Amino acid sequence: MTLLMEFSLVLVGLIAILLPFWPGTPPHDGDVS
Amino acid sequence: MTNVGSFALDAGSLFLAYGILASVVGLVRWDRRFLASARGAGLAVALALAVASLWLWHLLLVSDFRYAYVVQETNLTLPLLYKVAAFWSGFSGSLLLWSLLLALYMGYHLVFPRPEARPLLPVVTLVFFVVVGFFLFLLDTQANPFAPAPPGIVDGQGLNPLLQYPEMAIHPVLLYAGFTGMTVPFAFAMATLWRGKPGQEWLWLTRRTTLVAWLFLTAGIVLGAHWSYRVLGWGGYWAWDPVENASFLPWLTATAFLHSAIVEERRGSMRGWNVILVLVTFLLTLFGTFLTRSGIVTSIHAFTNTSVWPYFLFFLGSMTLASCSMLAVRWRTLGDRPVSGSWLSKETSFVFNNVLLLGATLAILWGTLYPLVSEAVLGATITAGTSYFNTVFAPIALALVLFMGICPELPWQEGELPALLRGLAPSGLVGLVVAGGVLGLSKEVPASVAIGVTAFSFATMVRAYGLAIRRRRAAFPGEGWLPALFQAVAVNRRRYGGYLVHIGILILTLGIIGTQVFQVSRTVTLRPGSEVSVGAASIRLEGLGNRFLGPYPSRYAVLSVRAPGGSATLQPSLIDYPFQNTPTGRPAIWSTPWADVYTVLSGTSGQEATFLLIVNPLVSWIWFGALVTVIGVFVALGHGRRQEALEAEARLAAL
């Protein structure tokens, strides 16, 4: 159970930071200065 | 044992380190993918802190005494509510709460960004990373709430009994939400400075987020005062203790900003000053935390950890340096205009309001730091007493209250004295009559002046509502008074919400004047059957007894109280808490709208008992005024932002 929690945390975090580099992900409209 | 909490903190630290790197790369190369990735890291940090926090709650609720924090803050018999509240009752837990709230604020603004906030988000995220990073560093290295306890412990030490009071479960959360909430406007201000050429958007973002944090801070401060009054048994609610001052200082500067922001919105001036106020408010929250958590200034109700003060000092210094450098480099980009109102204008009255609030901030800061200064210069620690703070703060507060009454009657740019006097005449008359009445009844000149000024400002606020209703009914004949009031408020929720906040503060002020000037207190020793009078109340000791209050043995007295408003029976107790050498008095209070009768059993000897008996006039008004203030903020927060933006742009274009 605790291992699953730790694994999920790392997985969700990695997805959150890596998703923008995935080809085809639309850029966030807020980045334009 | 698998320590999910420590794991989550470590994972959060790694995500955060990556987030800082991605933010910097994204900002330097203006690479959208890295900036989006940094935002993802922000959410990952928030998630990690949420997991760590849920794990700590889990450990506290199941009484897992393999962890030192659970041992220190709870025991098996502790009621459920206080096991939940034990999360923030210790030093490392409170740091985790601090980080969690920061991360939640960050997560909220990343997930639900306002359209006008989007261009600022990259720097906002970076600022949050730095602040959260500092607290995560402390959690990881100095005060880990998931540190193991020595093996074999079967029960904990329990929560400090004085903190076992329902309000204490919520007061720290509100206070910390107020403190950490001030990071949001700070981050927006830094991002605005970074980006340059601020428009109205920076003002809406910082003002609204400051108002949210101000709401939490106000509620937190008042709940703390209420707890002190109901539990500590000294009959007061505010002692100018360093911890209290630490929360009051950013409250004062945030209040100043909420007022001077109006000048920028309407006249386009004071922008640089507003940026400074937002930065200073944030730095004061850090400074207050440094002061009270470091053990540098001793306080009766702060937990201290003397090993962290060098880190706090370093971080405070770094943030001050960063703020000042950013301000110096980008000052010219702010496009500030000079304040251009005449002496009789709203602009000038707002400037005075700011000078007074900043004056109060400096005076309280000086008094709080005086023990340090005196030790450095004189070699002896001299504490600035309550009388210093009261003497300095009372006239400033009175002047602020006076401006509250005058400002709504002043026009922008240039007013005329005859028109101003005509506008102020009705409220002035109310103030004079009330002051005269109080003087006739009490013969207290300063109190009569203070109450008269408060009544004057109160009348101005009521008159403003009256005028709004009249205008509404003139436009919509046949509409009832109450619907007209609601419609008038709905059209300009910010103004009338603000006035309601003022009404709340004025009610609170009357409560403070009542308790400060007209309090009557006596320390007496009574035998059963004997009676004593305190102010207008007669108090008779009916008897003494022993009983258990929850798990704690206590001695109690039965007092019958008669006062002009009725009668009541009170049972103050003297409780024997474990781990404490002397019994603690738990007051019994009879509250009425006009006065509280406050009784504390200080000690017993055979058939005799010693009491502290206090009649506290108008103390309920403090709590009621705070409630009105909170409702006023909610009214103001409901103001339509799009409409506000269009109005502001139109006004500035017309200048």
XYZ file of C-alpha atoms in Angstrom:
688
model
C 0.000 0.000 0.000
C 2.685 2.486 1.053
C 4.846 1.398 -1.867
C 1.922 2.047 -4.217
C 1.525 5.558 -2.773
C 5.203 6.318 -3.288
C 5.160 4.896 -6.797
C 2.026 6.900 -7.741
C 3.533 10.115 -6.400
C 6.672 9.717 -8.484
C 4.708 8.611 -11.567
C 2.247 11.526 -11.452
C 5.105 13.968 -10.822
C 7.138 12.643 -13.733
C 4.131 12.800 -16.066
C 3.486 16.414 -14.969
C 7.029 17.533 -15.757
C 7.611 15.448 -18.878
C 4.264 15.922 -20.636
C 5.170 19.345 -22.125
C 8.103 17.714 -23.957
C 5.843 15.086 -25.569
C 5.644 15.778 -29.312
C 2.359 17.361 -30.290
C 1.464 18.764 -26.847
C -0.019 22.217 -27.529
C 1.957 25.046 -25.914
C 0.385 26.813 -22.972
C -1.120 30.091 -24.106
C 0.236 31.870 -21.077
C 3.856 31.660 -22.044
C 3.702 34.477 -24.539
C 5.016 37.662 -23.032
C 9.034 0.786 8.603
C 8.192 2.491 5.330
C 8.309 6.216 5.864
C 5.994 7.614 3.186
C 6.237 11.096 4.750
C 10.011 11.379 4.435
C 9.841 9.857 0.969
C 7.250 12.442 -0.124
C 9.360 15.281 1.295
C 12.432 13.991 -0.563
C 10.454 13.542 -3.793
C 9.004 17.044 -3.336
C 12.508 18.468 -2.889
C 13.711 16.789 -6.089
C 10.692 17.994 -8.087
C 11.286 21.458 -6.678
C 14.988 21.472 -7.585
C 14.037 20.418 -11.096
C 11.299 23.089 -11.165
C 13.809 25.847 -10.356
C 16.133 24.576 -13.089
C 13.331 24.311 -15.665
C 12.035 27.790 -14.716
C 15.469 29.357 -15.152
C 16.137 27.586 -18.460
C 12.626 28.452 -19.662
C 12.946 32.104 -18.698
C 16.470 32.568 -20.070
C 15.790 30.835 -23.399
C 12.077 31.717 -23.329
C 11.302 28.080 -24.029
C 7.619 27.294 -23.570
C 8.193 23.601 -23.009
C 10.492 24.206 -20.061
C 8.117 26.771 -18.588
C 5.206 24.332 -18.893
C 7.388 21.615 -17.390
C 8.224 23.924 -14.462
C 4.499 24.392 -13.872
C 4.142 20.608 -13.894
C 6.911 20.445 -11.291
C 4.946 22.981 -9.208
C 1.945 20.668 -9.212
C 4.179 17.703 -8.376
C 5.606 19.607 -5.382
C 2.071 20.443 -4.207
C 1.091 16.789 -4.567
C 4.187 15.616 -2.668
C 3.449 18.013 0.209
C -0.194 16.912 0.248
C 0.925 13.262 0.486
C 3.410 14.102 3.280
C 0.694 15.994 5.166
C -1.901 13.238 4.786
C 0.714 10.773 6.016
C 1.422 12.887 9.104
C -2.317 13.057 9.855
C -2.514 9.302 9.398
C 0.344 8.763 11.887
C -1.273 11.121 14.420
C -4.719 9.538 14.096
C -3.496 5.950 14.496
C -1.105 7.015 17.330
C 1.970 5.553 15.677
C 4.457 6.125 18.497
C 7.366 4.973 16.359
C 7.563 8.631 15.283
C 8.970 11.278 17.633
C 6.462 13.950 16.561
C 3.484 11.705 17.394
C 5.022 10.999 20.803
C 5.642 14.678 21.537
C 2.268 16.026 20.464
C -0.351 13.341 21.220
C -1.260 10.516 23.547
C -3.801 7.692 23.450
C -6.519 9.565 25.346
C -6.340 12.741 23.251
C -9.715 13.536 21.626
C -9.886 13.115 17.848
C -10.145 16.854 17.098
C -6.854 17.532 18.877
C -5.126 14.611 17.179
C -6.022 16.362 13.925
C -4.826 19.702 15.321
C -1.600 18.162 16.662
C -0.430 18.426 13.042
C 0.425 22.083 13.650
C 0.957 22.145 17.408
C 4.688 21.387 17.184
C 7.539 23.115 15.399
C 8.179 20.679 12.550
C 4.457 20.086 11.952
C 3.831 23.814 11.737
C 6.625 24.085 9.157
C 4.946 21.336 7.150
C 1.598 23.156 7.377
C 3.346 26.326 6.227
C 4.833 24.505 3.201
C 1.539 22.766 2.434
C -0.430 26.026 2.414
C 2.205 27.679 0.198
C 2.050 24.720 -2.179
C -1.759 24.846 -2.233
C -1.735 28.550 -3.092
C 0.815 27.822 -5.828
C -1.202 24.850 -7.106
C -4.404 26.907 -7.182
C -2.850 29.664 -9.282
C -1.215 27.142 -11.611
C -4.394 25.140 -12.181
C -6.850 28.059 -12.312
C -4.814 30.955 -13.686
C -6.668 34.198 -14.372
C -6.204 35.226 -18.015
C -4.347 38.377 -16.966
C -2.082 36.295 -14.685
C -0.873 33.929 -17.403
C 2.064 36.035 -18.681
C 3.289 36.408 -15.088
C 3.065 32.721 -14.183
C 6.644 31.667 -15.077
C 8.184 34.111 -12.580
C 5.363 33.566 -10.051
C 6.133 29.838 -10.139
C 9.858 30.481 -9.691
C 9.247 32.751 -6.677
C 7.019 30.095 -5.108
C 9.690 27.451 -5.735
C 12.246 29.529 -3.866
C 9.967 30.146 -0.857
C 8.598 26.585 -0.675
C 12.144 25.344 -1.252
C 13.369 27.109 1.872
C 10.721 25.482 4.039
C 11.303 22.084 2.415
C 15.009 22.469 3.152
C 14.228 23.153 6.831
C 11.866 20.164 6.931
C 14.442 17.882 5.365
C 17.450 18.992 7.379
C 16.402 20.724 10.605
C 12.918 19.696 11.699
C 11.658 16.527 10.092
C 8.205 15.635 11.452
C 8.825 12.043 10.367
C 11.921 11.509 12.506
C 11.828 8.171 14.365
C 11.278 7.918 18.123
C 13.311 5.641 20.396
C 11.848 2.117 20.261
C 9.418 0.773 22.836
C 7.269 3.860 23.500
C 3.657 2.872 24.195
C 2.059 6.264 24.886
C 2.804 9.868 23.992
C 3.253 13.016 26.059
C 0.012 14.609 24.912
C -0.945 18.013 23.596
C -0.424 21.046 25.840
C -3.786 21.238 27.688
C -4.038 24.996 27.126
C -4.196 24.284 23.401
C -7.045 21.811 23.891
C -9.739 24.281 23.012
C -11.795 24.029 19.795
C -10.625 27.398 18.435
C -7.027 26.346 18.765
C -7.713 23.669 16.160
C -8.514 26.308 13.536
C -6.662 29.472 14.655
C -3.172 28.410 13.480
C -4.487 27.280 10.100
C -6.175 30.632 9.478
C -3.157 32.573 10.691
C -0.750 30.572 8.523
C -3.130 30.840 5.549
C -2.874 34.599 6.088
C 0.916 34.586 6.372
C 1.533 32.260 3.439
C -1.191 33.994 1.418
C 0.952 37.151 1.400
C 3.438 35.204 -0.750
C 0.927 35.282 -3.632
C 0.838 39.091 -4.090
C 4.611 39.122 -3.479
C 5.118 36.621 -6.305
C 2.867 38.644 -8.607
C 4.713 41.845 -7.697
C 8.103 40.262 -8.409
C 6.795 38.878 -11.702
C 5.441 42.322 -12.613
C 8.799 43.924 -11.859
C 10.547 41.269 -13.926
C 8.231 41.810 -16.868
C 8.095 45.606 -16.622
C 5.399 47.995 -17.861
C 2.665 46.948 -15.466
C -0.908 47.704 -16.447
C -4.006 47.432 -14.310
C -3.669 43.647 -14.229
C -0.940 43.653 -11.600
C -3.173 45.679 -9.316
C -6.219 43.392 -9.590
C -4.087 40.344 -8.997
C -2.167 41.691 -6.031
C -5.115 43.464 -4.439
C -7.443 40.508 -4.669
C -4.881 38.006 -3.443
C -3.858 40.381 -0.638
C -7.521 40.708 0.369
C -7.871 36.913 0.569
C -4.735 36.659 2.730
C -5.898 39.680 4.792
C -9.196 37.889 5.455
C -7.395 34.820 6.794
C -4.929 36.922 8.783
C -7.708 39.002 10.371
C -9.738 35.925 11.269
C -6.610 34.186 12.597
C -5.569 37.148 14.752
C -9.045 37.625 16.247
C -9.499 33.914 16.942
C -6.124 33.920 18.702
C -7.241 36.887 20.798
C -10.535 35.138 21.583
C -8.711 31.974 22.673
C -6.398 34.036 24.870
C -9.461 35.653 26.468
C -11.493 32.479 26.987
C -8.686 30.160 28.084
C -5.656 31.900 29.570
C -7.544 33.443 32.483
C -6.004 36.893 32.677
C -9.076 38.767 31.492
C -7.410 40.301 28.433
C -7.158 39.341 24.788
C -4.086 41.137 23.469
C -0.783 41.483 25.318
C 1.516 42.964 22.631
C 3.497 39.766 22.856
C 6.115 39.303 20.071
C 4.030 36.509 18.516
C 0.980 38.742 18.405
C 2.993 41.659 17.038
C 4.503 39.384 14.385
C 1.017 38.751 13.022
C -0.091 42.370 13.403
C 2.839 43.940 11.486
C 2.048 42.400 8.059
C -1.649 43.029 8.771
C -0.906 46.750 9.077
C 1.144 46.992 5.870
C -1.366 44.844 3.946
C -4.133 47.164 5.179
C -2.090 50.143 3.956
C -1.729 48.499 0.539
C -5.448 47.721 0.256
C -6.075 51.470 0.657
C -3.266 52.910 -1.470
C -4.176 50.442 -4.252
C -7.409 52.428 -4.672
C -5.355 55.557 -5.443
C -3.393 53.697 -8.112
C -6.557 52.294 -9.625
C -8.362 55.619 -9.753
C -5.487 58.037 -10.371
C -2.593 55.935 -11.658
C -0.273 57.178 -8.902
C 1.393 55.471 -5.918
C 2.323 52.450 -8.024
C 5.918 52.294 -6.815
C 4.726 52.718 -3.232
C 2.210 49.895 -3.713
C 4.895 47.559 -5.014
C 7.018 48.411 -1.970
C 4.092 47.713 0.393
C 3.464 44.294 -1.164
C 7.159 43.385 -0.887
C 7.404 44.685 2.687
C 4.276 42.788 3.758
C 5.793 39.526 2.559
C 9.144 40.284 4.176
C 7.341 41.070 7.454
C 5.660 37.658 7.420
C 9.127 36.104 7.104
C 10.542 38.463 9.699
C 7.759 37.628 12.151
C 8.345 33.935 11.661
C 12.070 34.398 12.123
C 11.507 36.437 15.267
C 9.155 34.026 16.964
C 10.454 30.684 15.753
C 14.108 31.477 16.354
C 13.952 32.073 20.083
C 15.697 35.429 19.620
C 12.820 37.264 21.275
C 11.177 35.242 24.002
C 7.450 34.895 23.948
C 4.996 33.112 26.188
C 3.258 31.219 23.443
C 5.600 30.493 20.594
C 7.438 27.258 20.144
C 11.025 27.869 19.322
C 13.793 25.926 17.750
C 17.035 27.742 18.298
C 18.954 25.808 15.636
C 17.059 27.289 12.688
C 17.609 30.994 13.233
C 20.749 31.323 11.058
C 18.832 29.787 8.151
C 15.863 32.095 8.682
C 18.156 35.105 8.891
C 19.944 34.067 5.707
C 16.673 33.529 3.844
C 15.186 36.795 5.112
C 18.353 38.620 4.049
C 18.330 36.964 0.613
C 14.671 37.796 -0.012
C 15.194 41.387 1.135
C 18.187 41.701 -1.166
C 16.285 40.139 -4.083
C 13.307 42.469 -3.507
C 15.457 45.595 -3.235
C 17.572 44.694 -6.286
C 14.515 43.956 -8.407
C 12.941 47.213 -7.286
C 16.092 49.236 -8.013
C 16.652 47.727 -11.453
C 13.041 47.923 -12.605
C 11.845 51.082 -10.810
C 11.740 53.146 -14.007
C 9.558 50.603 -15.794
C 6.737 51.089 -13.290
C 5.622 54.321 -14.917
C 4.500 55.889 -11.647
C 2.708 59.244 -11.605
C 3.052 61.713 -8.745
C 0.111 62.050 -6.370
C -1.747 65.104 -7.597
C -4.603 65.817 -5.226
C -5.071 68.995 -3.192
C -5.078 68.943 0.605
C -8.805 68.341 0.593
C -8.893 65.264 -1.621
C -9.253 61.509 -1.341
C -5.665 61.138 -2.588
C -4.284 63.112 0.345
C -6.453 61.301 2.879
C -5.228 57.945 1.559
C -1.633 59.166 1.831
C -2.308 60.121 5.477
C -3.924 56.745 6.057
C -0.752 55.086 4.746
C 1.545 57.304 6.805
C -0.426 56.402 9.950
C -0.447 52.667 9.214
C 3.270 52.689 8.432
C 3.926 54.778 11.549
C 2.106 52.166 13.624
C 4.112 49.416 11.916
C 7.437 51.098 12.721
C 6.432 51.877 16.319
C 5.340 48.296 16.986
C 8.420 46.926 15.231
C 10.622 49.126 17.415
C 8.856 48.000 20.581
C 9.120 44.349 19.568
C 12.817 44.637 18.774
C 13.597 46.820 21.805
C 14.736 43.887 23.978
C 17.354 43.072 21.318
C 18.419 46.691 20.882
C 18.673 47.301 24.615
C 20.728 44.173 25.085
C 23.106 45.179 22.306
C 23.476 48.800 23.445
C 22.965 48.699 27.215
C 23.899 45.119 27.920
C 20.561 44.479 29.635
C 17.349 43.128 28.150
C 14.603 45.702 28.583
C 11.181 44.757 27.290
C 8.841 47.435 25.983
C 5.751 46.992 28.135
C 2.086 47.070 27.270
C 1.956 50.738 28.243
C 4.484 51.633 25.509
C 2.430 49.922 22.823
C -0.894 51.279 24.096
C 0.474 54.825 24.389
C 1.915 54.764 20.878
C -0.836 52.861 19.119
C -3.946 54.457 20.656
C -3.517 57.951 19.088
C -2.585 56.447 15.704
C -5.636 54.189 15.809
C -7.828 57.147 16.751
C -6.493 59.188 13.808
C -7.159 56.244 11.480
C -10.714 55.998 12.777
C -11.147 59.749 12.189
C -9.967 59.404 8.571
C -12.413 56.525 8.114
C -15.158 59.050 8.767
C -13.757 61.914 6.686
C -12.474 60.114 3.572
C -15.825 58.962 2.112
C -16.963 62.594 2.049
C -13.882 63.813 0.138
C -13.863 63.979 -3.675
C -10.909 62.978 -5.849
C -8.460 65.712 -6.926
C -9.847 68.814 -5.234
C -12.521 69.303 -2.638
C -13.985 72.465 -1.185
C -14.132 73.093 2.516
C -17.762 74.298 2.700
C -18.984 71.227 0.792
C -16.890 68.941 3.001
C -18.230 70.539 6.171
C -21.803 70.236 4.893
C -21.225 66.546 4.148
C -19.635 65.889 7.539
C -22.149 67.903 9.576
C -24.692 65.106 10.281
C -22.022 62.582 11.318
C -20.165 65.282 13.261
C -23.331 66.037 15.191
C -23.775 62.345 16.023
C -20.152 62.200 17.201
C -20.557 65.286 19.403
C -23.795 64.061 20.988
C -22.318 60.619 21.716
C -19.082 62.111 23.097
C -21.097 64.495 25.285
C -23.281 61.652 26.531
C -20.308 59.451 27.418
C -18.558 62.369 29.132
C -21.663 63.108 31.178
C -21.974 59.485 32.290
C -18.324 58.579 32.824
C -16.318 61.822 33.242
C -13.556 60.114 31.208
C -12.322 62.725 28.710
C -10.013 60.571 26.486
C -12.588 57.778 26.304
C -15.354 60.259 25.436
C -13.247 61.692 22.605
C -12.392 58.202 21.321
C -15.990 56.988 21.445
C -17.208 60.259 19.888
C -14.753 59.937 16.970
C -15.745 56.291 16.475
C -19.442 57.221 16.500
C -18.717 60.004 13.976
C -17.079 57.565 11.543
C -19.805 55.003 12.165
C -22.413 57.626 11.267
C -20.529 58.468 8.037
C -20.623 54.815 7.010
C -24.321 54.457 7.842
C -24.969 57.697 5.948
C -23.126 56.309 2.904
C -25.470 53.309 2.917
C -28.457 55.634 3.417
C -27.448 57.787 0.433
C -26.995 54.669 -1.723
C -30.508 53.501 -0.839
C -31.936 56.957 -1.542
C -30.246 57.164 -4.948
C -31.438 53.701 -5.837
C -35.031 54.492 -4.830
C -34.918 57.715 -6.821
C -33.964 55.709 -9.920
C -36.394 52.880 -9.168
C -39.414 54.373 -7.393
C -41.492 51.843 -5.514
C -38.573 49.575 -4.603
C -38.535 48.654 -0.908
C -35.752 49.808 1.440
C -34.177 46.396 1.815
C -34.223 45.428 -1.901
C -32.837 48.905 -2.680
C -30.016 48.321 -0.179
C -29.140 44.936 -1.682
C -29.270 46.288 -5.231
C -27.129 49.313 -4.367
C -24.541 47.043 -2.728
C -24.666 44.573 -5.650
C -23.808 47.339 -8.123
C -20.643 48.304 -6.224
C -19.833 45.413 -3.945
C -16.269 46.539 -3.426
C -17.148 49.958 -2.066
C -19.991 48.816 0.172
C -18.119 45.666 1.175
C -15.258 47.966 2.175
C -17.630 50.173 4.161
C -18.974 47.078 5.914
C -15.382 46.150 6.813
C -15.036 49.668 8.267
C -18.265 49.244 10.249
C -16.896 45.968 11.611
C -13.591 47.604 12.571
C -15.474 50.477 14.259
C -17.606 48.069 16.310
C -14.386 46.244 17.245
C -12.794 49.579 18.196
C -15.684 50.368 20.543
C -15.154 46.961 22.153
C -11.460 47.719 22.654
C -12.181 51.162 24.131
C -14.816 49.649 26.435
C -12.482 47.011 27.819
C -9.418 49.250 28.008
C -11.065 52.196 29.737
C -14.031 50.863 31.682
C -12.742 47.468 32.845
C -13.127 46.903 36.593
C -11.121 44.138 38.211
C -10.657 42.900 41.787
C -8.679 40.125 43.392
C -10.589 38.888 46.451
C -10.594 36.006 48.890
C -14.085 34.700 49.687
C -15.705 32.159 52.005
C -18.916 30.360 51.000
C -21.830 32.727 51.562
C -19.787 35.911 51.307
C -20.485 38.444 48.602
C -18.462 41.099 46.800
C -19.321 43.760 44.252
C -17.262 44.394 41.129
C -18.456 47.366 39.110
C -22.216 46.978 38.791
C -22.135 43.231 39.449
C -22.547 41.458 42.809
C -20.809 38.131 43.042
C -21.494 35.611 45.809
C -19.535 32.419 46.498
C -22.083 29.609 46.931
C -19.614 26.783 47.466
C -16.477 24.885 46.475
C -16.125 21.361 45.136
C -13.984 18.826 43.311
C -14.696 17.131 39.991
C -13.100 15.798 36.845
C -12.955 17.965 33.744
C -12.424 15.354 31.058
C -9.483 13.288 32.323
C -8.150 16.082 34.576
C -8.951 16.477 38.294
C -10.097 19.978 39.171
C -11.327 22.133 42.040
C -14.205 24.438 41.202
C -16.273 27.212 42.723
C -19.958 28.011 42.290
C -20.515 31.745 42.004
C -23.872 33.427 41.627
C -23.677 36.706 39.772
C -26.282 39.459 39.800
C -26.007 42.440 37.473
C -28.469 45.040 36.124
C -29.063 42.836 33.047
C -29.996 39.634 34.938
C -28.282 36.884 36.889
C -26.142 33.829 36.186
C -24.276 31.014 37.897
C -20.599 30.603 37.023
C -18.229 27.741 37.817
C -14.572 28.720 37.350
C -12.138 25.808 37.782
C -8.609 25.190 38.849
C -7.348 22.239 36.823
C -4.468 19.885 37.663
C -2.877 19.123 34.322
C -0.186 16.454 34.176
C 3.352 17.738 33.426
C 2.553 21.048 35.150
C 3.631 21.961 38.654
C 0.849 24.384 39.513
C -2.870 24.057 38.747
C -4.187 26.225 35.919
C -7.246 28.438 36.280
C -9.907 28.004 33.596
C -12.126 31.101 33.653
C -15.919 31.055 33.679
C -17.505 33.930 31.787
C -21.006 35.370 31.664
C -21.274 37.212 28.366
C -23.934 39.790 27.616
C -23.961 42.362 24.798
C -23.031 45.133 27.245
C -20.456 43.474 29.470
C -18.807 40.203 30.427
C -18.440 39.064 33.999
C -15.128 37.180 33.970
C -14.250 34.974 36.941
C -11.036 33.088 37.578
C -10.379 30.789 40.535
C -6.747 31.567 41.418
C -6.317 29.326 44.455
C -8.060 27.631 47.359
C -7.100 27.116 50.983
C -9.509 25.112 53.160
C -12.907 26.780 52.880
C -11.456 29.956 51.392
C -10.895 30.684 47.735
C -9.113 33.506 45.937
C -10.625 34.903 42.781
C -9.762 37.326 40.029
C -13.093 38.976 39.199
C -13.412 41.277 36.203
C -16.244 43.198 34.598
C -15.277 43.727 30.952
C -17.620 46.174 29.219
C -18.333 45.754 25.492
C -15.901 42.867 24.998
C -18.487 40.973 22.881
C -18.362 43.861 20.427
C -14.810 42.883 19.516
C -15.905 39.420 18.369
C -19.069 40.734 16.712
C -17.100 43.507 14.938
C -14.622 40.934 13.622
C -17.523 38.881 12.258
C -18.953 41.937 10.468
C -15.456 42.622 9.066
C -15.205 39.105 7.665
C -18.679 39.381 6.082
C -17.625 42.725 4.569
C -14.567 41.131 2.941
C -16.764 38.438 1.414
C -19.079 41.129 0.010
C -16.085 42.991 -1.439
C -14.534 39.833 -2.931
C -17.713 39.259 -4.920
C -17.081 42.348 -7.038
C -17.136 41.603 -10.772
C -13.561 41.780 -12.037
C -14.303 42.240 -15.717
C -16.535 45.202 -14.975
C -13.900 46.597 -12.637
C -11.233 46.274 -15.315
C -13.286 48.092 -17.926
C -14.185 50.861 -15.492
C -10.564 51.343 -14.499
C -9.234 51.400 -18.061
C -11.896 53.922 -19.050
C -11.078 56.158 -16.099
C -7.342 56.101 -16.736
C -7.814 56.743 -20.441
C -9.839 59.819 -19.548
C -7.083 61.296 -17.372
